[in-house]
């Protein structure tokens, strides 16, 4: 059974940073795509960063490029999202997502939510001005 559990959300002022973590159980990293999504108030869920377990290839959405860093902690099978220079528009619920995939690893990790079938419960990030 695949389970994803996020942590690390909270409230920060504009310009601050947060580090989100997602423990992935029941799914080997090297047979998965993993990604972070966010849903801001009144908006659709948006993919912001993904990583391919088979080759480590990373993809970022243009809306966050340069301000977020996705990584994987192999010791805990955890997906990490470092958020820097946060702005009020970054406020929302951040979700960890996973998809089982064994290759070939030709394509970058997808950032569409329809491509993922395992989801965490979400963690709230609130950025005040």
Short mmCIF file of N, CA and C in Angstrom, two decimals:
data_model
loop_
_atom_site.label_atom_id
_atom_site.label_comp_id
_atom_site.label_asym_id
_atom_site.label_seq_id
_atom_site.Cartn_x
_atom_site.Cartn_y
_atom_site.Cartn_z
N UNK A 1 0.84 -1.19 0.00
CA UNK A 1 0.00 0.00 0.00
C UNK A 1 0.88 1.25 0.00
N UNK A 2 0.66 2.11 -0.96
CA UNK A 2 1.45 3.33 -1.07
C UNK A 2 0.84 4.41 -0.18
N UNK A 3 1.69 5.04 0.61
CA UNK A 3 1.24 6.14 1.47
C UNK A 3 2.23 7.28 1.38
N UNK A 4 1.69 8.49 1.37
CA UNK A 4 2.50 9.70 1.34
C UNK A 4 2.07 10.59 2.50
N UNK A 5 3.04 11.10 3.23
CA UNK A 5 2.73 11.93 4.39
C UNK A 5 3.59 13.17 4.37
N UNK A 6 2.94 14.33 4.15
CA UNK A 6 3.67 15.60 4.10
C UNK A 6 3.82 16.20 5.50
N UNK A 7 4.83 17.04 5.62
CA UNK A 7 5.02 17.83 6.82
C UNK A 7 5.84 19.07 6.46
N UNK A 8 5.87 20.03 7.35
CA UNK A 8 6.73 21.19 7.16
C UNK A 8 6.04 22.47 6.75
N UNK A 9 4.74 22.44 6.55
CA UNK A 9 4.04 23.67 6.21
C UNK A 9 3.98 24.61 7.40
N UNK A 10 3.50 25.82 7.14
CA UNK A 10 3.39 26.78 8.22
C UNK A 10 3.15 28.18 7.69
N UNK A 11 3.33 29.15 8.56
CA UNK A 11 3.11 30.56 8.20
C UNK A 11 4.43 31.30 8.24
N UNK A 12 4.69 32.06 7.18
CA UNK A 12 5.92 32.86 7.11
C UNK A 12 5.59 34.22 6.52
N UNK A 13 6.49 35.15 6.70
CA UNK A 13 6.35 36.45 6.06
C UNK A 13 6.98 36.42 4.68
N UNK A 14 6.55 37.35 3.84
CA UNK A 14 7.10 37.43 2.49
C UNK A 14 8.62 37.53 2.54
N UNK A 15 9.25 36.78 1.66
CA UNK A 15 10.70 36.72 1.63
C UNK A 15 11.28 35.57 2.42
N UNK A 16 10.44 34.91 3.20
CA UNK A 16 10.91 33.80 4.03
C UNK A 16 11.02 32.49 3.27
N UNK A 17 11.38 31.45 4.02
CA UNK A 17 11.61 30.12 3.44
C UNK A 17 10.90 29.06 4.27
N UNK A 18 10.59 27.97 3.60
CA UNK A 18 10.05 26.78 4.26
C UNK A 18 10.62 25.55 3.59
N UNK A 19 10.70 24.48 4.33
CA UNK A 19 11.15 23.20 3.80
C UNK A 19 10.05 22.18 4.05
N UNK A 20 9.49 21.66 2.96
CA UNK A 20 8.45 20.65 3.05
C UNK A 20 9.05 19.27 2.85
N UNK A 21 8.50 18.30 3.53
CA UNK A 21 8.97 16.93 3.43
C UNK A 21 7.79 16.00 3.21
N UNK A 22 8.03 14.95 2.46
CA UNK A 22 6.99 13.96 2.20
C UNK A 22 7.61 12.57 2.30
N UNK A 23 7.21 11.82 3.31
CA UNK A 23 7.70 10.45 3.45
C UNK A 23 6.86 9.54 2.56
N UNK A 24 7.54 8.79 1.70
CA UNK A 24 6.87 7.90 0.76
C UNK A 24 7.09 6.46 1.22
N UNK A 25 6.03 5.73 1.42
CA UNK A 25 6.15 4.32 1.81
C UNK A 25 5.38 3.46 0.81
N UNK A 26 5.91 2.26 0.60
CA UNK A 26 5.24 1.31 -0.29
C UNK A 26 5.54 1.48 -1.75
N UNK A 27 6.47 2.39 -2.11
CA UNK A 27 6.80 2.63 -3.50
C UNK A 27 8.29 2.94 -3.60
N UNK A 28 9.05 2.07 -4.25
CA UNK A 28 10.49 2.33 -4.39
C UNK A 28 10.75 3.58 -5.22
N UNK A 29 11.72 4.36 -4.80
CA UNK A 29 12.01 5.61 -5.48
C UNK A 29 12.40 5.40 -6.93
N UNK A 30 13.19 4.37 -7.21
CA UNK A 30 13.69 4.18 -8.56
C UNK A 30 12.65 3.59 -9.50
N UNK A 31 11.44 3.39 -9.00
CA UNK A 31 10.32 2.97 -9.84
C UNK A 31 9.15 3.93 -9.67
N UNK A 32 9.49 5.23 -9.68
CA UNK A 32 8.43 6.21 -9.48
C UNK A 32 8.77 7.55 -10.10
N UNK A 33 7.72 8.31 -10.38
CA UNK A 33 7.81 9.75 -10.56
C UNK A 33 7.21 10.34 -9.27
N UNK A 34 7.85 11.37 -8.75
CA UNK A 34 7.36 12.07 -7.57
C UNK A 34 7.24 13.56 -7.89
N UNK A 35 6.27 14.20 -7.28
CA UNK A 35 6.06 15.62 -7.61
C UNK A 35 5.40 16.35 -6.45
N UNK A 36 5.54 17.67 -6.49
CA UNK A 36 4.83 18.57 -5.58
C UNK A 36 3.83 19.40 -6.38
N UNK A 37 2.65 19.49 -5.82
CA UNK A 37 1.59 20.33 -6.38
C UNK A 37 1.16 21.32 -5.32
N UNK A 38 0.52 22.38 -5.76
CA UNK A 38 -0.08 23.30 -4.80
C UNK A 38 -1.44 23.76 -5.33
N UNK A 39 -2.31 24.06 -4.40
CA UNK A 39 -3.61 24.60 -4.75
C UNK A 39 -3.83 25.87 -3.94
N UNK A 40 -3.79 26.99 -4.64
CA UNK A 40 -4.02 28.27 -4.00
C UNK A 40 -5.52 28.55 -3.95
N UNK A 41 -5.95 29.40 -3.03
CA UNK A 41 -7.39 29.68 -2.89
C UNK A 41 -8.02 30.14 -4.20
N UNK A 42 -9.09 29.47 -4.60
CA UNK A 42 -9.82 29.84 -5.80
C UNK A 42 -9.18 29.41 -7.10
N UNK A 43 -8.10 28.62 -7.01
CA UNK A 43 -7.39 28.21 -8.22
C UNK A 43 -7.33 26.69 -8.32
N UNK A 44 -7.04 26.20 -9.51
CA UNK A 44 -6.88 24.77 -9.71
C UNK A 44 -5.53 24.31 -9.17
N UNK A 45 -5.46 23.04 -8.90
CA UNK A 45 -4.19 22.47 -8.43
C UNK A 45 -3.15 22.56 -9.54
N UNK A 46 -1.95 22.97 -9.15
CA UNK A 46 -0.87 23.26 -10.09
C UNK A 46 0.37 22.45 -9.74
N UNK A 47 0.94 21.78 -10.73
CA UNK A 47 2.20 21.08 -10.50
C UNK A 47 3.34 22.07 -10.49
N UNK A 48 4.21 22.01 -9.50
CA UNK A 48 5.29 22.99 -9.41
C UNK A 48 6.67 22.37 -9.53
N UNK A 49 6.83 21.11 -9.18
CA UNK A 49 8.15 20.49 -9.30
C UNK A 49 7.99 18.98 -9.30
N UNK A 50 8.81 18.31 -10.11
CA UNK A 50 8.77 16.86 -10.17
C UNK A 50 10.16 16.29 -10.32
N UNK A 51 10.30 15.02 -9.94
CA UNK A 51 11.58 14.34 -10.05
C UNK A 51 11.35 12.91 -10.52
N UNK A 52 12.21 12.45 -11.41
CA UNK A 52 12.10 11.09 -11.94
C UNK A 52 13.02 10.18 -11.13
N UNK A 53 12.47 9.16 -10.51
CA UNK A 53 13.27 8.30 -9.68
C UNK A 53 14.30 7.49 -10.44
N UNK A 54 14.03 7.19 -11.71
CA UNK A 54 14.94 6.34 -12.47
C UNK A 54 16.24 6.99 -12.84
N UNK A 55 16.22 8.33 -13.05
CA UNK A 55 17.45 9.02 -13.46
C UNK A 55 17.65 10.36 -12.78
N UNK A 56 16.77 10.74 -11.85
CA UNK A 56 16.95 11.99 -11.11
C UNK A 56 16.61 13.24 -11.87
N UNK A 57 16.04 13.10 -13.04
CA UNK A 57 15.71 14.27 -13.84
C UNK A 57 14.65 15.10 -13.12
N UNK A 58 14.83 16.42 -13.15
CA UNK A 58 13.97 17.34 -12.42
C UNK A 58 13.30 18.31 -13.39
N UNK A 59 12.07 18.65 -13.06
CA UNK A 59 11.30 19.61 -13.85
C UNK A 59 10.65 20.59 -12.89
N UNK A 60 10.68 21.89 -13.26
CA UNK A 60 10.04 22.92 -12.46
C UNK A 60 9.04 23.68 -13.31
N UNK A 61 7.95 24.12 -12.68
CA UNK A 61 7.03 25.02 -13.35
C UNK A 61 7.67 26.40 -13.45
N UNK A 62 7.35 27.12 -14.52
CA UNK A 62 7.93 28.45 -14.72
C UNK A 62 7.55 29.40 -13.60
N UNK A 63 6.39 29.17 -12.99
CA UNK A 63 5.90 30.08 -11.96
C UNK A 63 6.76 30.06 -10.70
N UNK A 64 7.55 29.01 -10.52
CA UNK A 64 8.36 28.90 -9.30
C UNK A 64 9.84 28.71 -9.58
N UNK A 65 10.22 28.58 -10.84
CA UNK A 65 11.62 28.31 -11.19
C UNK A 65 12.53 29.36 -10.56
N UNK A 66 13.59 28.89 -9.93
CA UNK A 66 14.55 29.78 -9.29
C UNK A 66 14.26 30.03 -7.82
N UNK A 67 13.06 29.64 -7.38
CA UNK A 67 12.69 29.88 -5.98
C UNK A 67 12.43 28.60 -5.22
N UNK A 68 12.33 27.48 -5.91
CA UNK A 68 12.09 26.20 -5.25
C UNK A 68 13.14 25.19 -5.70
N UNK A 69 13.40 24.25 -4.80
CA UNK A 69 14.33 23.16 -5.10
C UNK A 69 13.71 21.86 -4.63
N UNK A 70 13.59 20.90 -5.56
CA UNK A 70 13.08 19.58 -5.21
C UNK A 70 14.25 18.62 -5.09
N UNK A 71 14.18 17.72 -4.13
CA UNK A 71 15.23 16.73 -3.95
C UNK A 71 14.65 15.50 -3.29
N UNK A 72 15.47 14.44 -3.25
CA UNK A 72 15.03 13.20 -2.62
C UNK A 72 16.06 12.76 -1.61
N UNK A 73 15.58 12.43 -0.44
CA UNK A 73 16.44 11.90 0.62
C UNK A 73 16.34 10.38 0.59
N UNK A 74 17.38 9.73 0.07
CA UNK A 74 17.33 8.28 -0.10
C UNK A 74 17.26 7.53 1.24
N UNK A 75 17.85 8.12 2.28
CA UNK A 75 17.89 7.41 3.56
C UNK A 75 16.50 7.22 4.16
N UNK A 76 15.59 8.13 3.84
CA UNK A 76 14.24 8.05 4.40
C UNK A 76 13.18 7.88 3.33
N UNK A 77 13.60 7.77 2.08
CA UNK A 77 12.65 7.78 0.95
C UNK A 77 11.68 8.94 1.10
N UNK A 78 12.26 10.13 1.27
CA UNK A 78 11.47 11.34 1.45
C UNK A 78 11.68 12.30 0.29
N UNK A 79 10.60 12.90 -0.11
CA UNK A 79 10.65 13.94 -1.14
C UNK A 79 10.68 15.28 -0.43
N UNK A 80 11.63 16.11 -0.80
CA UNK A 80 11.84 17.40 -0.15
C UNK A 80 11.53 18.54 -1.12
N UNK A 81 10.92 19.60 -0.61
CA UNK A 81 10.71 20.81 -1.40
C UNK A 81 11.17 22.00 -0.57
N UNK A 82 12.24 22.64 -1.01
CA UNK A 82 12.74 23.85 -0.38
C UNK A 82 12.12 25.06 -1.08
N UNK A 83 11.40 25.86 -0.30
CA UNK A 83 10.74 27.05 -0.84
C UNK A 83 11.45 28.29 -0.32
N UNK A 84 11.94 29.12 -1.21
CA UNK A 84 12.65 30.34 -0.84
C UNK A 84 11.98 31.56 -1.46
N UNK A 85 12.29 32.72 -0.91
CA UNK A 85 11.74 33.99 -1.41
C UNK A 85 10.23 33.90 -1.59
N UNK A 86 9.57 33.37 -0.57
CA UNK A 86 8.13 33.15 -0.65
C UNK A 86 7.38 34.47 -0.74
N UNK A 87 6.30 34.45 -1.51
CA UNK A 87 5.44 35.60 -1.70
C UNK A 87 4.00 35.23 -1.34
N UNK A 88 3.16 36.21 -1.05
CA UNK A 88 1.77 35.89 -0.70
C UNK A 88 1.06 35.01 -1.74
N UNK A 89 1.41 35.14 -3.02
CA UNK A 89 0.79 34.30 -4.05
C UNK A 89 1.17 32.83 -3.92
N UNK A 90 2.17 32.53 -3.10
CA UNK A 90 2.57 31.14 -2.88
C UNK A 90 1.69 30.46 -1.83
N UNK A 91 0.81 31.21 -1.22
CA UNK A 91 -0.10 30.64 -0.22
C UNK A 91 -0.98 29.57 -0.84
N UNK A 92 -1.13 28.47 -0.12
CA UNK A 92 -1.97 27.39 -0.60
C UNK A 92 -1.69 26.10 0.13
N UNK A 93 -2.37 25.06 -0.31
CA UNK A 93 -2.12 23.72 0.22
C UNK A 93 -1.16 23.02 -0.73
N UNK A 94 -0.09 22.50 -0.18
CA UNK A 94 0.93 21.82 -0.97
C UNK A 94 0.78 20.32 -0.80
N UNK A 95 0.74 19.63 -1.94
CA UNK A 95 0.54 18.19 -1.96
C UNK A 95 1.74 17.47 -2.56
N UNK A 96 2.05 16.34 -1.99
CA UNK A 96 3.02 15.42 -2.54
C UNK A 96 2.26 14.39 -3.37
N UNK A 97 2.80 14.01 -4.52
CA UNK A 97 2.13 13.05 -5.38
C UNK A 97 3.14 12.04 -5.92
N UNK A 98 2.65 10.84 -6.22
CA UNK A 98 3.52 9.79 -6.72
C UNK A 98 2.82 8.97 -7.79
N UNK A 99 3.65 8.43 -8.66
CA UNK A 99 3.14 7.56 -9.71
C UNK A 99 4.15 6.44 -9.89
N UNK A 100 3.68 5.21 -9.91
CA UNK A 100 4.57 4.08 -10.13
C UNK A 100 4.95 4.03 -11.61
N UNK A 101 6.25 3.90 -11.86
CA UNK A 101 6.74 3.90 -13.24
C UNK A 101 8.10 3.23 -13.27
N UNK A 102 8.26 2.30 -14.23
CA UNK A 102 9.51 1.53 -14.28
C UNK A 102 10.38 1.87 -15.48
N UNK A 103 10.02 2.86 -16.25
CA UNK A 103 10.83 3.26 -17.39
C UNK A 103 10.16 2.88 -18.70
N UNK A 104 10.76 3.25 -19.82
CA UNK A 104 12.02 3.98 -19.96
C UNK A 104 11.91 5.42 -19.48
N UNK A 105 13.04 6.01 -19.17
CA UNK A 105 13.08 7.32 -18.56
C UNK A 105 13.43 8.40 -19.57
N UNK A 106 12.71 8.38 -20.70
CA UNK A 106 12.98 9.36 -21.75
C UNK A 106 12.40 10.73 -21.42
N UNK A 107 11.30 10.73 -20.68
CA UNK A 107 10.53 11.96 -20.52
C UNK A 107 10.77 12.60 -19.14
N UNK A 108 10.63 13.90 -19.08
CA UNK A 108 10.76 14.58 -17.79
C UNK A 108 9.57 14.23 -16.90
N UNK A 109 9.71 14.41 -15.60
CA UNK A 109 8.57 14.14 -14.73
C UNK A 109 7.38 15.03 -15.09
N UNK A 110 6.19 14.45 -15.22
CA UNK A 110 5.02 15.25 -15.58
C UNK A 110 4.60 16.15 -14.42
N UNK A 111 3.95 17.26 -14.79
CA UNK A 111 3.44 18.18 -13.77
C UNK A 111 1.93 18.37 -13.90
N UNK A 112 1.26 17.38 -14.48
CA UNK A 112 -0.20 17.39 -14.54
C UNK A 112 -0.75 16.42 -13.50
N UNK A 113 -1.73 16.84 -12.75
CA UNK A 113 -2.21 15.99 -11.66
C UNK A 113 -2.84 14.69 -12.17
N UNK A 114 -3.32 14.69 -13.40
CA UNK A 114 -3.92 13.47 -13.94
C UNK A 114 -2.89 12.35 -14.13
N UNK A 115 -1.62 12.70 -14.10
CA UNK A 115 -0.55 11.72 -14.30
C UNK A 115 -0.15 11.02 -12.99
N UNK A 116 -0.74 11.40 -11.88
CA UNK A 116 -0.37 10.83 -10.59
C UNK A 116 -1.58 10.17 -9.94
N UNK A 117 -1.34 9.05 -9.29
CA UNK A 117 -2.46 8.33 -8.69
C UNK A 117 -2.33 8.13 -7.19
N UNK A 118 -1.24 8.62 -6.61
CA UNK A 118 -1.10 8.56 -5.15
C UNK A 118 -0.86 9.98 -4.65
N UNK A 119 -1.57 10.35 -3.58
CA UNK A 119 -1.52 11.71 -3.06
C UNK A 119 -1.43 11.72 -1.55
N UNK A 120 -0.70 12.72 -1.05
CA UNK A 120 -0.71 12.97 0.39
C UNK A 120 -1.91 13.80 0.77
N UNK A 121 -2.02 14.08 2.06
CA UNK A 121 -3.18 14.81 2.55
C UNK A 121 -3.04 16.31 2.41
N UNK A 122 -1.84 16.77 2.12
CA UNK A 122 -1.58 18.19 1.93
C UNK A 122 -1.10 18.87 3.19
N UNK A 123 -0.32 19.93 2.99
CA UNK A 123 0.16 20.74 4.10
C UNK A 123 -0.01 22.21 3.73
N UNK A 124 -0.50 23.00 4.68
CA UNK A 124 -0.83 24.40 4.40
C UNK A 124 0.41 25.28 4.49
N UNK A 125 0.58 26.13 3.49
CA UNK A 125 1.61 27.16 3.50
C UNK A 125 0.91 28.51 3.38
N UNK A 126 1.19 29.39 4.34
CA UNK A 126 0.58 30.72 4.34
C UNK A 126 1.69 31.76 4.38
N UNK A 127 1.67 32.66 3.40
CA UNK A 127 2.69 33.70 3.31
C UNK A 127 2.00 35.05 3.47
N UNK A 128 2.43 35.80 4.46
CA UNK A 128 1.83 37.11 4.72
C UNK A 128 2.75 38.22 4.22
N UNK A 129 2.13 39.32 3.82
CA UNK A 129 2.91 40.44 3.27
C UNK A 129 3.39 41.36 4.38
#
